[in-house]
Amino acid sequence: MLLHQLPEDILYHVLSYLDYRSLSRLSQVCRSIWSFVNRDTVWRRVAKEFLNTGIRRDGTDIYPHIPLKERVKIAQNWYDGVCKRAIPLRWKTKLLPWLQLDGDVLFLSQAADIRAYRLRQGRPQRNPFKIYSGHDGDVCHFVLTDSHLISGGSDGKILVHSRTTGTVMELSGHNQEVNCLDSKDGLIISGSRDRTARIWTLNSSCLRDTIPLHDRVWSVALNPTLSSFVTGTACCENFSPLRIWDVERLECVCNLGSEFRRGAGVLDIAFESPFQLFTCGYDTFIRLWDLRLSPRKCVMEWEEPHDSALYCIQTDGNHMIASGSSYYGVVRLWDKRQTKCLQFFQLSSDPVSSPVYCLRLSSAHLYAALATALYSLDFKQSPIYIR
């Protein structure tokens, strides 16, 4: 009996012993073997062990339209740091831009506007197809939902833009700049320099509650279960910068950590699951918190080797973390299974360095927003730098 004549369940079992190189070589034997080996079912086990293949830890696939074999090839480039660098957008005035990705559309805040760019082969077109405006000052932060774009500005206003009808609703309450936002299922959490966090209900467009925090709020994040949210503050007062709050009772459930230095503010927070929380900030560490433990505690740390503050982080939902630091536009890739940095990319060569204010990942691209430009790393292409 020939190999390709084996029953499928037996053949699946045989292939489960092969790594990605062996599978690639085997697919070149004949057409029938090629057709079988190229199935996503064969590559799913292999893809779970690679970086940024779109297979999350819970088994969900966020890029189902891309064959897994293709994603594993690209994932090897992520691991080896092989990419093509480009600067698709520049601007003259120094800004504090923010980014969001939604499929083949990139949203970028520039001063008082948020511009939506279509992506062609991962590269944003030169001109935006839509501009969201209405703030009297710069946009500090914004989030996307299925139906709305919600932005907070230096004017203290929160604007809710409908992505379908184009209408704009204003939420007033903060009297200083809105540094951070998060929104899920009609609930909005905002944090401000005015030392408060506020809760809004999208349907009623009115302020539900205000929480005094006695310190500037740099970051907020809603738990995916909507039962709680986390605030990260500047750590300039005698309070823990990381606190978990109950959404309904508005009580502080717990403080995370107890040994933060004064000024070790938390600049970015990201839930990877209802029980796993990633944080980063001025103390140069990425931390993973396990919220199932009692007491809740940090279970792993990754230290920025050049002692730079970390402005932003994003994970692929499985093994990879990407971080943006405060000097020379340095982006680092981390494998959660080890503590040392896996790869780093210095995006800016300017004498005056710029932090990476925000970064976003897709299956084959990384986008990073610096003070005067948007940078992109294409892990699907050959490594040629384009100015």
XYZ file of C-alpha atoms in Angstrom:
387
model
C 0.000 0.000 0.000
C 1.295 3.452 -0.940
C 1.453 6.223 1.638
C -1.367 8.250 0.135
C -3.589 5.132 0.061
C -3.634 4.844 3.850
C -6.929 5.681 5.618
C -7.106 9.374 6.429
C -7.132 8.911 10.203
C -3.967 6.779 9.986
C -2.307 9.315 7.697
C -3.205 12.182 10.048
C -1.607 10.248 12.891
C 1.581 9.644 10.896
C 1.851 13.316 9.914
C 1.388 14.425 13.524
C 4.992 13.316 14.169
C 6.440 15.669 11.529
C 7.674 19.223 12.009
C 6.945 22.019 9.533
C 10.080 21.413 7.434
C 9.302 17.718 7.033
C 5.693 18.496 6.107
C 6.870 20.969 3.465
C 9.234 18.413 1.952
C 6.613 15.679 2.022
C 4.154 17.895 0.132
C 6.563 17.875 -2.831
C 6.369 14.085 -3.324
C 3.287 13.956 -5.533
C 0.021 15.763 -6.222
C -2.145 13.554 -4.024
C 0.204 13.935 -1.040
C 0.449 17.690 -1.711
C -3.330 17.987 -1.665
C -3.585 16.140 1.648
C -0.652 17.812 3.419
C -1.919 21.300 2.529
C -5.080 20.833 4.595
C -5.431 23.155 7.582
C -6.158 20.152 9.804
C -2.604 18.888 9.213
C -1.014 22.247 10.032
C -3.119 23.243 13.056
C -0.913 21.433 15.577
C 2.238 22.941 14.057
C 0.699 26.424 13.866
C -0.079 26.479 17.603
C 3.654 26.375 18.367
C 4.580 29.312 16.106
C 4.320 33.074 16.614
C 1.382 35.053 15.253
C -0.292 32.368 13.181
C -3.745 33.486 14.314
C -4.407 30.352 16.367
C -5.189 31.571 19.852
C -4.608 29.592 23.002
C -8.321 28.769 23.267
C -8.231 27.259 19.753
C -10.031 30.071 17.902
C -8.686 31.129 14.502
C -8.658 34.877 13.782
C -7.403 34.545 10.180
C -9.523 31.681 8.784
C -9.259 33.029 5.216
C -5.475 32.447 5.085
C -4.232 28.827 4.687
C -2.387 27.642 7.780
C 0.598 26.436 5.765
C 1.085 29.971 4.428
C 0.810 31.413 7.933
C 3.441 29.035 9.295
C 5.872 30.179 6.588
C 5.248 33.816 7.556
C 5.536 32.922 11.250
C 9.071 31.696 10.650
C 9.916 35.186 9.352
C 8.450 36.702 12.543
C 10.662 34.414 14.602
C 13.804 35.154 12.548
C 13.083 38.893 12.219
C 13.012 38.728 8.408
C 10.889 41.573 7.059
C 10.638 44.448 4.637
C 10.560 47.869 6.302
C 8.680 50.862 4.943
C 7.458 54.317 5.944
C 4.081 54.595 4.191
C 2.943 57.835 5.888
C 4.773 60.922 7.163
C 3.668 64.242 8.649
C 5.581 67.403 9.565
C 4.177 68.259 13.000
C 5.131 66.052 15.934
C 2.068 64.232 17.226
C 1.045 61.545 19.721
C -0.730 59.243 17.240
C -2.863 56.209 18.002
C -3.688 53.189 15.808
C -6.405 50.600 15.349
C -6.741 47.820 12.768
C -10.020 46.491 11.447
C -9.500 43.919 8.712
C -8.097 45.727 5.673
C -8.597 49.208 7.164
C -6.062 51.090 9.293
C -7.312 53.911 11.545
C -4.728 56.550 12.510
C -5.220 59.639 14.679
C -3.436 62.756 13.426
C -3.948 65.890 15.543
C -7.729 66.444 15.902
C -8.730 63.935 13.206
C -8.873 60.168 12.870
C -8.218 58.975 9.337
C -9.207 55.635 7.851
C -6.851 54.152 5.229
C -7.521 51.103 3.098
C -4.723 48.552 3.035
C -3.517 47.059 -0.244
C -1.163 44.140 0.288
C -0.636 45.471 3.777
C 0.292 49.007 2.677
C -2.043 51.928 3.495
C -3.136 54.027 0.542
C -1.815 57.564 0.440
C -5.208 59.253 0.897
C -7.762 58.301 3.578
C -11.217 57.264 2.406
C -12.862 58.639 5.556
C -12.007 61.235 8.219
C -13.583 61.374 11.679
C -13.401 64.863 13.226
C -15.045 66.982 15.890
C -12.470 67.451 18.649
C -11.196 70.930 19.576
C -7.801 69.480 20.497
C -5.674 66.474 19.608
C -7.114 62.980 19.783
C -5.346 61.140 22.629
C -6.928 57.717 22.288
C -9.704 55.920 20.427
C -11.289 52.470 20.256
C -13.313 50.621 17.639
C -16.454 48.564 18.075
C -18.502 46.887 15.370
C -20.737 49.928 15.007
C -18.861 52.887 16.531
C -15.542 54.686 16.754
C -15.131 56.245 20.204
C -12.433 58.876 20.728
C -11.097 60.875 23.661
C -9.273 64.165 23.192
C -7.145 66.768 24.910
C -10.289 68.938 25.031
C -11.775 66.584 27.641
C -14.517 65.410 25.286
C -15.465 61.887 24.277
C -16.984 61.595 20.805
C -18.967 58.568 19.645
C -18.925 58.320 15.845
C -21.382 55.963 14.165
C -19.512 53.931 11.532
C -22.720 53.341 9.575
C -24.710 56.593 9.686
C -21.861 59.054 10.276
C -23.600 60.746 13.219
C -21.533 62.028 16.149
C -22.565 62.033 19.824
C -20.636 63.944 22.488
C -20.107 62.694 26.041
C -19.146 65.488 28.451
C -17.798 64.912 31.926
C -14.016 65.151 32.066
C -12.485 68.585 32.491
C -8.991 67.612 31.322
C -7.594 65.443 28.545
C -8.966 61.920 28.143
C -5.876 59.708 28.099
C -7.487 56.303 27.664
C -10.684 54.514 26.665
C -12.139 51.049 26.353
C -15.549 49.916 25.178
C -17.411 46.616 24.866
C -21.109 45.787 24.396
C -22.355 49.348 24.930
C -20.207 50.038 28.002
C -17.519 52.736 27.882
C -14.728 53.252 30.430
C -12.623 56.418 30.248
C -9.641 57.711 32.210
C -8.312 61.248 32.387
C -5.649 63.570 33.658
C -8.366 64.965 35.940
C -7.731 61.922 38.194
C -11.033 60.198 37.561
C -12.309 57.174 35.704
C -15.823 57.406 34.326
C -18.363 54.834 33.152
C -20.766 55.584 30.328
C -23.662 53.678 28.816
C -23.687 54.008 25.050
C -27.434 53.583 24.595
C -28.403 56.349 27.010
C -25.404 58.551 26.137
C -25.193 59.719 29.738
C -22.615 59.443 32.495
C -23.341 56.457 34.729
C -20.676 56.768 37.409
C -17.473 58.590 38.361
C -14.613 57.019 40.316
C -12.078 59.381 41.939
C -8.599 57.861 41.704
C -6.480 60.715 43.161
C -3.899 60.235 40.420
C -3.685 60.713 36.650
C -5.181 57.778 34.768
C -2.988 56.567 31.892
C -4.711 53.309 30.927
C -7.959 51.374 31.339
C -9.170 47.966 30.128
C -12.505 46.166 30.365
C -12.489 42.502 31.258
C -13.997 40.460 28.357
C -16.690 39.238 30.781
C -17.686 42.900 31.473
C -17.750 42.121 35.191
C -14.724 44.258 36.036
C -12.221 46.717 34.634
C -8.622 47.670 35.392
C -7.136 51.147 35.805
C -3.469 52.074 35.448
C -2.376 55.366 36.998
C 0.744 57.526 37.068
C 1.868 56.205 40.492
C 2.645 59.713 41.747
C 0.645 59.268 44.944
C 0.713 56.629 47.662
C -1.594 54.271 45.781
C -0.982 51.127 43.781
C -1.018 52.100 40.089
C -2.948 48.941 39.126
C -6.425 48.375 40.516
C -9.325 46.112 39.580
C -12.859 47.509 39.939
C -16.232 45.798 39.991
C -18.402 47.265 37.223
C -21.705 47.047 39.109
C -20.655 47.863 42.668
C -17.865 50.284 41.637
C -15.727 48.930 44.449
C -12.015 48.252 44.234
C -11.744 44.478 44.111
C -7.984 44.407 44.652
C -4.663 46.131 44.058
C -2.198 44.370 41.764
C 1.355 44.390 43.071
C 2.841 46.182 46.049
C 6.434 47.071 45.122
C 6.037 49.737 42.429
C 8.477 52.633 42.484
C 7.092 56.154 42.685
C 6.472 57.364 39.133
C 6.237 53.821 37.738
C 3.037 54.605 35.880
C 1.181 51.971 33.843
C 0.873 53.106 30.216
C -0.855 50.143 28.564
C -3.092 47.288 29.688
C -4.315 44.346 27.621
C -6.569 41.442 28.554
C -5.643 38.261 26.707
C -8.394 36.289 28.425
C -10.719 36.969 31.373
C -7.969 35.667 33.678
C -4.775 36.886 31.991
C -3.734 40.524 32.039
C -0.650 42.131 30.471
C 0.686 45.511 31.614
C 3.645 47.757 30.807
C 4.845 51.247 31.645
C 7.580 53.456 33.011
C 9.226 50.735 35.103
C 10.470 49.036 31.850
C 8.723 45.684 32.526
C 6.026 43.738 30.713
C 4.085 41.807 33.343
C 1.626 38.941 33.089
C -0.935 38.787 35.903
C -2.986 35.669 36.658
C -6.346 36.816 38.032
C -7.385 33.269 39.042
C -4.831 33.084 41.842
C -5.559 34.215 45.368
C -4.071 36.669 45.920
C -3.865 37.763 42.292
C -0.210 38.116 41.381
C 2.350 38.570 38.629
C 3.402 35.190 37.237
C 5.960 36.300 34.636
C 8.038 39.369 33.714
C 9.928 40.534 30.646
C 12.404 43.391 31.157
C 13.267 45.936 28.470
C 17.064 45.465 28.216
C 17.929 49.132 27.593
C 15.976 50.440 30.583
C 13.435 52.280 28.414
C 9.839 52.939 29.349
C 7.363 50.768 27.461
C 4.532 52.734 25.866
C 2.476 49.960 24.295
C 2.086 46.204 23.998
C 0.035 43.777 21.949
C -0.122 39.982 21.963
C -1.118 37.477 19.300
C -3.285 35.575 21.781
C -0.805 32.715 21.946
C 2.997 32.936 22.249
C 4.053 36.395 21.005
C 4.218 39.842 22.589
C 5.171 43.001 20.682
C 6.254 46.087 22.637
C 7.106 49.674 21.757
C 9.697 51.573 23.821
C 10.367 55.225 24.536
C 13.692 55.663 22.670
C 14.561 55.563 18.953
C 11.356 53.869 17.919
C 12.442 50.437 19.144
C 9.950 47.600 18.642
C 10.671 44.278 20.312
C 9.202 40.836 19.752
C 9.048 38.474 22.719
C 8.326 34.765 22.925
C 6.373 34.160 26.144
C 8.152 30.833 26.573
C 11.453 32.623 27.263
C 12.411 35.806 29.118
C 14.977 37.258 26.692
C 13.976 39.454 23.780
C 13.504 37.446 20.587
C 13.957 40.236 17.972
C 14.192 44.010 17.973
C 13.802 46.648 15.259
C 15.051 50.230 15.576
C 12.641 52.116 13.341
C 13.888 55.667 13.796
C 17.393 56.968 13.142
C 16.564 60.608 13.983
C 18.884 62.381 16.452
C 15.800 63.295 18.500
C 14.244 59.987 19.440
C 10.531 59.267 19.446
C 8.609 56.690 21.450
C 6.512 54.071 19.747
C 3.156 55.443 20.855
C 1.095 52.574 19.484
C 1.567 49.363 17.500
C -0.782 46.878 15.878
C -0.354 43.388 14.392
C -1.931 41.532 11.511
C -0.995 38.074 10.218
C 1.951 39.370 8.174
C 2.417 43.021 9.188
C 3.335 45.172 12.149
C 2.395 48.871 12.150
C 4.017 51.333 14.554
C 3.072 54.988 15.083
C 5.893 57.388 16.010
C 5.864 61.164 16.428
C 6.288 62.039 12.734
C 5.626 58.850 10.752
C 3.865 55.539 10.441
C 6.237 52.597 10.016
C 5.356 49.157 8.723
C 7.171 45.819 8.881
C 6.092 43.326 6.222
C 7.022 39.767 7.223
C 5.670 38.353 3.983
C 8.176 40.144 1.735
C 11.948 40.143 1.248
C 13.959 42.351 3.643
C 14.497 45.550 1.595
C 14.274 48.899 3.378
C 12.234 51.540 1.524
C 12.548 55.233 2.343
